[in-house]
Amino acid sequence: MKIAFFEIRPGEKEFFQTKLSAHELYFSGEPINLATLPQKDFEVISTHTNSKIDKSTIETLPNLKLIATRTTGYDHIDITSATAKGIIVCNVPTYGEVTVAEYTFALILSLARRIPIAYNRVRSGEFHTDGLEGFDLNGKTIGIVGTGHIGVNVIKIARGFGMKVIAFDAFPNQNLQADLGFTYATLDDLYKQSDIITFHVPGLPQTTHMLNMSHLDTLKKGIYIINTSRGSVVETAALVQGLDKEIIAGVAIDVMEEETHLIENAEATLENHLINHPNVIVTPHNAFNTVEAKQRITETTLANIENFLKGTPTNIVKPHKD
Ligand code: NAD
């Protein structure tokens, strides 16, 4: 088999080289780029989220049989076009439920206690607490949008902090409420009641701009918004306007609507406005990035490829139905 890995990260290459030594392997640290592909006869490709695998990519690779994304989300892949051509798409459904939940709280605590500002202050030679007053999480209401693998772990951690938890999900799991100590609400009520809102839904047409300009007037004044899911879920312009109008007190995001060309467009984009705002923390799609999570990603991806080669594919992603 001709197998190509894109966006390969340190450690991954050696792992796949050892485990798939019987195959013809190609590795690139870059996202897939049709212009620079050395060959077009790959049968299996594996990527992260910066590789946009659209219809034209799929049509340029006539022998393609399997796309093994090394991610949970698969909004970077045109699943409908792949499936129509008989190409199997598989993902890593559960590598990071605790990993991303812990990171969500790292972002929440960084905002609540102004850690990045405090850290930079001491490094710049100052040692005082002026302007660093934060707030307790205990007793605050957190609204969790999406109660899947990650959302459930965020609920557990939030309860550990003594927070009141409300949640919204298109497919609520009612049994969870009593077990974990939270209640489901409508999205509108969650927006009205929360002191902090955090998003844990997949990037889908149905979740695009779930928080948008039309919600600004319904949010509690002084709310904090966290997003570690997908940039498309929260309208960037609404975050910027909410901050400017002082409806939103702070934003911490690991994902952006426009992630790939941020540096090239370093001028006055909405994304750059956010990045430079004093009450905003932006990290570079880093929530998954722990030793343990990456080990689970490579092991599950290897299993996905090996199971496909055996004729018993696993973790298949299907086109989303409304
Ligand atoms: P999951 O599939 O277990 O849970 C997603 C939840 O969203 C489900 O409960 C589902 O019912 C709900 N949902 C789906 N469509 C909805 C809609 N239209 N409205 C409301 N709820 C809806 O996924 P997960 O493992 O919890 O991961 C969530 C997302 O986090 C992933 O899809 C991925 O995009 C993102 N993620 C980001 C990172 C990172 O590094 N920042 C890492 C892993 C995952």
XYZ file of C-alpha atoms and ligand atoms in Angstrom:
366
model
C 0.000 0.000 0.000
C 1.101 3.573 -0.692
C 0.370 5.481 2.494
C 0.959 9.231 2.915
C 1.056 11.056 6.254
C 0.682 14.830 6.257
C 1.174 17.294 9.149
C 3.378 14.641 10.738
C 4.646 15.639 14.171
C 7.795 14.661 16.081
C 7.556 11.043 17.244
C 4.721 10.100 14.890
C 6.967 9.365 11.893
C 9.173 6.875 13.745
C 6.083 5.143 15.164
C 4.402 4.650 11.780
C 7.721 3.748 10.069
C 8.220 0.912 12.548
C 4.649 -0.338 12.572
C 3.927 -0.070 8.828
C 7.354 -1.063 7.488
C 5.842 -3.438 4.906
C 4.271 -0.490 3.066
C 5.500 2.363 0.895
C 5.341 5.371 3.214
C 5.512 9.100 2.498
C 5.783 11.721 5.257
C 5.331 15.469 5.147
C 5.242 17.962 7.990
C 3.004 20.213 5.898
C -0.739 20.027 5.248
C -1.665 18.264 2.024
C -0.882 20.499 -0.945
C -1.827 19.267 -4.389
C 0.781 21.500 -6.056
C 3.672 19.905 -4.149
C 2.493 16.288 -3.968
C 5.339 14.068 -5.213
C 2.894 11.470 -6.528
C -0.860 11.138 -6.929
C -1.239 7.372 -6.500
C -1.559 7.257 -2.703
C -4.109 4.699 -1.517
C -4.253 5.859 2.099
C -3.759 9.392 3.423
C -3.635 10.521 7.039
C -3.788 14.160 8.159
C -4.604 16.589 10.956
C -7.076 19.469 10.656
C -5.008 21.884 8.555
C -5.313 19.637 5.506
C -8.512 20.611 3.714
C -9.574 17.449 1.931
C -12.213 18.798 -0.420
C -13.776 17.379 -3.565
C -10.887 18.475 -5.792
C -8.295 16.843 -3.483
C -10.295 13.644 -3.552
C -10.558 13.753 -7.366
C -6.801 14.383 -7.701
C -6.016 11.111 -5.898
C -7.621 8.440 -8.127
C -6.352 5.439 -6.103
C -7.436 6.803 -2.725
C -9.297 4.239 -0.601
C -8.901 5.451 2.991
C -8.625 8.822 4.727
C -7.483 8.285 8.325
C -7.709 11.617 10.110
C -5.616 11.796 13.275
C -8.325 13.914 14.899
C -11.764 13.601 16.463
C -13.353 16.378 14.354
C -13.655 15.767 10.616
C -15.038 19.048 9.327
C -11.843 19.471 7.239
C -12.915 16.512 5.076
C -15.668 16.467 2.451
C -17.191 13.222 3.751
C -20.004 13.256 1.173
C -17.603 13.412 -1.803
C -15.325 10.768 -0.266
C -18.186 8.390 0.511
C -19.670 8.871 -2.980
C -16.350 7.634 -4.407
C -16.278 4.623 -2.080
C -13.450 6.092 0.011
C -13.656 5.228 3.708
C -13.056 8.041 6.197
C -12.156 7.150 9.777
C -11.309 9.269 12.800
C -10.040 8.969 16.381
C -13.268 9.359 18.310
C -12.135 9.423 21.917
C -8.469 10.183 22.440
C -8.906 13.504 24.150
C -12.015 13.708 26.286
C -10.084 14.307 29.503
C -7.220 16.097 27.746
C -9.420 18.783 26.172
C -11.577 19.116 29.300
C -8.473 19.809 31.402
C -7.305 22.376 28.842
C -10.728 24.041 28.934
C -10.208 24.640 32.633
C -6.659 25.846 32.036
C -8.204 28.528 29.792
C -11.010 29.322 32.261
C -8.578 29.702 35.166
C -6.186 31.767 33.030
C -9.019 34.216 32.347
C -10.508 34.145 35.851
C -7.165 34.756 37.604
C -5.487 36.816 34.831
C -2.546 34.410 34.809
C -1.017 35.470 31.429
C -0.977 39.132 32.524
C 0.504 38.257 35.938
C 3.153 36.053 34.337
C 4.208 38.701 31.802
C 4.277 41.347 34.533
C 6.764 39.485 36.710
C 8.916 38.669 33.667
C 9.003 42.366 32.813
C 10.428 43.143 36.260
C 7.257 44.248 38.115
C 5.949 42.472 41.213
C 2.550 43.845 42.288
C -1.125 42.861 41.987
C -2.623 46.075 40.585
C -5.351 45.179 38.081
C -4.996 41.457 38.686
C -8.181 40.976 40.717
C -9.936 37.829 39.534
C -13.055 35.921 40.500
C -13.887 32.581 42.151
C -15.295 29.769 40.025
C -17.075 28.349 43.090
C -20.777 29.219 42.916
C -20.667 30.551 39.334
C -22.894 29.140 36.583
C -21.149 27.474 33.668
C -23.093 26.727 30.470
C -21.758 23.737 28.563
C -22.779 23.443 24.923
C -22.355 19.819 23.857
C -22.443 16.989 26.395
C -20.460 14.402 24.453
C -17.123 12.909 25.446
C -15.410 16.224 26.205
C -18.469 18.090 27.543
C -19.125 15.371 30.132
C -15.578 15.664 31.465
C -15.916 19.448 31.604
C -19.091 18.939 33.678
C -17.239 16.663 36.114
C -14.394 19.158 36.585
C -16.840 22.080 36.934
C -18.730 20.227 39.662
C -15.392 19.665 41.428
C -14.959 23.456 41.500
C -18.408 23.844 43.076
C -19.929 25.415 39.981
C -23.594 25.264 38.992
C -23.728 23.493 35.632
C -26.348 23.904 32.912
C -25.970 22.304 29.501
C -27.420 22.185 26.023
C -27.186 19.362 23.511
C -29.181 18.581 20.369
C -29.326 14.986 21.603
C -29.471 15.285 25.406
C -28.593 12.285 27.501
C -31.172 12.753 30.258
C -29.691 10.012 32.466
C -26.485 11.999 32.861
C -28.171 14.844 34.719
C -28.738 13.136 38.056
C -25.460 11.208 37.877
C -23.290 14.266 37.214
C -25.351 16.959 38.947
C -26.386 19.322 36.159
C -29.534 20.267 34.250
C -30.246 20.609 30.565
C -31.561 23.979 29.390
C -32.538 25.474 26.054
C -29.702 27.237 24.270
C -31.460 30.570 24.834
C -31.750 29.957 28.594
C -28.145 28.796 28.772
C -27.044 32.020 27.074
C -29.152 34.089 29.519
C -28.077 32.353 32.742
C -24.390 31.497 32.342
C -21.420 33.383 33.790
C -19.121 31.300 31.593
C -20.049 29.466 28.384
C -17.883 26.737 26.869
C -18.434 24.986 23.518
C -17.921 21.247 22.910
C -19.889 20.486 19.732
C -18.519 19.295 16.387
C -17.996 21.701 13.498
C -21.060 21.085 11.329
C -23.376 23.258 9.222
C -25.871 22.891 12.110
C -23.391 24.240 14.675
C -22.002 27.100 12.571
C -22.279 30.382 14.497
C -24.277 28.814 17.335
C -23.216 31.946 19.179
C -23.634 34.928 16.892
C -24.362 38.637 16.799
C -28.087 38.062 17.448
C -27.296 36.603 20.900
C -25.236 39.484 22.252
C -28.145 41.282 23.914
C -29.299 38.078 25.616
C -25.971 37.296 27.305
C -25.283 38.184 30.950
C -23.185 41.335 31.097
C -19.628 40.348 32.000
C -19.811 36.842 30.557
C -16.705 34.799 29.646
C -16.682 32.730 26.449
C -14.483 29.654 25.953
C -14.169 27.694 22.712
C -12.001 24.610 22.255
C -14.297 22.936 19.705
C -14.162 24.504 16.240
C -13.772 28.146 15.222
C -16.880 27.997 13.045
C -19.099 27.430 16.111
C -18.689 30.998 17.422
C -18.976 34.048 15.158
C -15.704 35.996 15.441
C -17.440 39.312 14.739
C -19.826 38.684 17.663
C -16.893 38.115 20.027
C -15.236 41.332 18.873
C -18.437 43.352 19.188
C -19.345 41.762 22.530
C -15.922 42.708 23.925
C -16.091 46.230 22.486
C -19.554 46.771 24.020
C -18.310 45.263 27.328
C -21.025 42.595 27.262
C -18.302 39.951 27.071
C -15.635 40.380 29.760
C -13.185 37.862 28.399
C -12.647 35.248 25.710
C -10.360 32.224 25.659
C -10.248 30.236 22.451
C -8.079 27.439 21.100
C -9.739 27.462 17.673
C -10.528 30.247 15.217
C -12.729 30.645 12.171
C -9.559 31.360 10.180
C -6.596 29.395 11.523
C -4.363 28.602 8.569
C -3.534 32.053 7.180
C -3.304 34.107 10.367
C 0.333 35.067 9.941
C 0.021 35.929 6.255
C -2.933 38.200 7.030
C -1.306 39.867 10.024
C -3.086 43.149 9.332
C -6.554 44.236 10.451
C -8.554 41.017 10.351
C -11.167 40.261 13.001
C -8.982 37.366 14.131
C -6.009 39.658 14.710
C -8.241 42.154 16.524
C -9.170 39.344 18.915
C -5.604 38.076 19.329
C -4.425 41.545 20.355
C -7.324 42.308 22.720
C -6.176 42.511 26.374
C -9.056 40.357 27.653
C -8.563 37.590 25.136
C -6.421 34.469 25.234
C -5.893 32.645 21.945
C -3.921 29.403 21.735
C -2.994 27.608 18.489
C -5.352 24.578 18.418
C -3.332 23.081 21.239
C -5.948 21.502 23.534
C -5.237 17.963 22.311
C -1.493 18.305 22.772
C -0.379 15.988 25.583
C 1.966 13.001 25.541
C -0.865 10.679 26.516
C -3.411 12.005 24.001
C -0.923 11.882 21.122
C -0.073 8.294 21.994
C -3.778 7.418 21.848
C -4.057 9.240 18.484
C -1.190 7.367 16.831
C -2.262 3.998 18.242
C -5.895 4.416 17.136
C -4.815 5.679 13.692
C -2.524 2.667 13.285
C -5.401 0.378 14.295
C -7.716 2.196 11.830
C -5.228 1.662 8.976
C -4.488 -1.962 9.909
C -8.180 -2.796 10.316
C -8.903 -1.252 6.911
C -6.120 -3.341 5.349
C -7.641 -6.472 6.955
C -11.023 -5.586 5.420
C -12.646 -4.690 8.752
C -12.441 -0.864 8.906
C -13.062 0.843 12.236
C -14.227 4.286 13.426
C -15.880 5.020 10.082
C -17.305 8.513 9.697
C -20.498 8.820 7.664
C -21.930 11.912 5.960
C -23.958 13.858 8.523
C -27.740 13.721 8.113
C -29.978 16.570 9.330
P -18.683 14.117 20.805
O -19.147 13.708 19.455
O -18.454 13.092 21.836
O -19.715 15.181 21.421
C -20.294 16.192 20.662
C -21.650 16.531 21.272
O -22.219 17.580 20.481
C -22.639 15.350 21.248
O -23.208 15.171 22.528
C -23.688 15.781 20.229
O -24.991 15.304 20.535
C -23.608 17.295 20.322
N -24.117 17.941 19.122
C -23.965 17.581 17.830
N -24.598 18.436 17.016
C -25.164 19.374 17.819
C -25.950 20.523 17.585
N -26.291 20.883 16.324
N -26.367 21.258 18.634
C -26.029 20.888 19.909
N -25.284 19.796 20.195
C -24.857 19.060 19.163
O -17.363 14.990 20.540
P -16.231 15.348 21.599
O -15.229 14.269 21.655
O -16.880 15.809 22.863
O -15.525 16.569 20.841
C -16.246 17.755 20.538
C -15.470 18.550 19.518
O -14.268 19.061 20.110
C -14.942 17.725 18.325
O -15.922 17.529 17.334
C -13.791 18.558 17.839
O -14.249 19.451 16.839
C -13.350 19.341 19.079
N -12.006 18.973 19.531
C -11.061 19.927 19.620
C -9.778 19.614 20.045
C -8.698 20.669 20.178
O -7.511 20.334 20.193
N -9.056 21.940 20.316
C -9.461 18.284 20.363
C -10.464 17.322 20.279
C -11.721 17.658 19.861
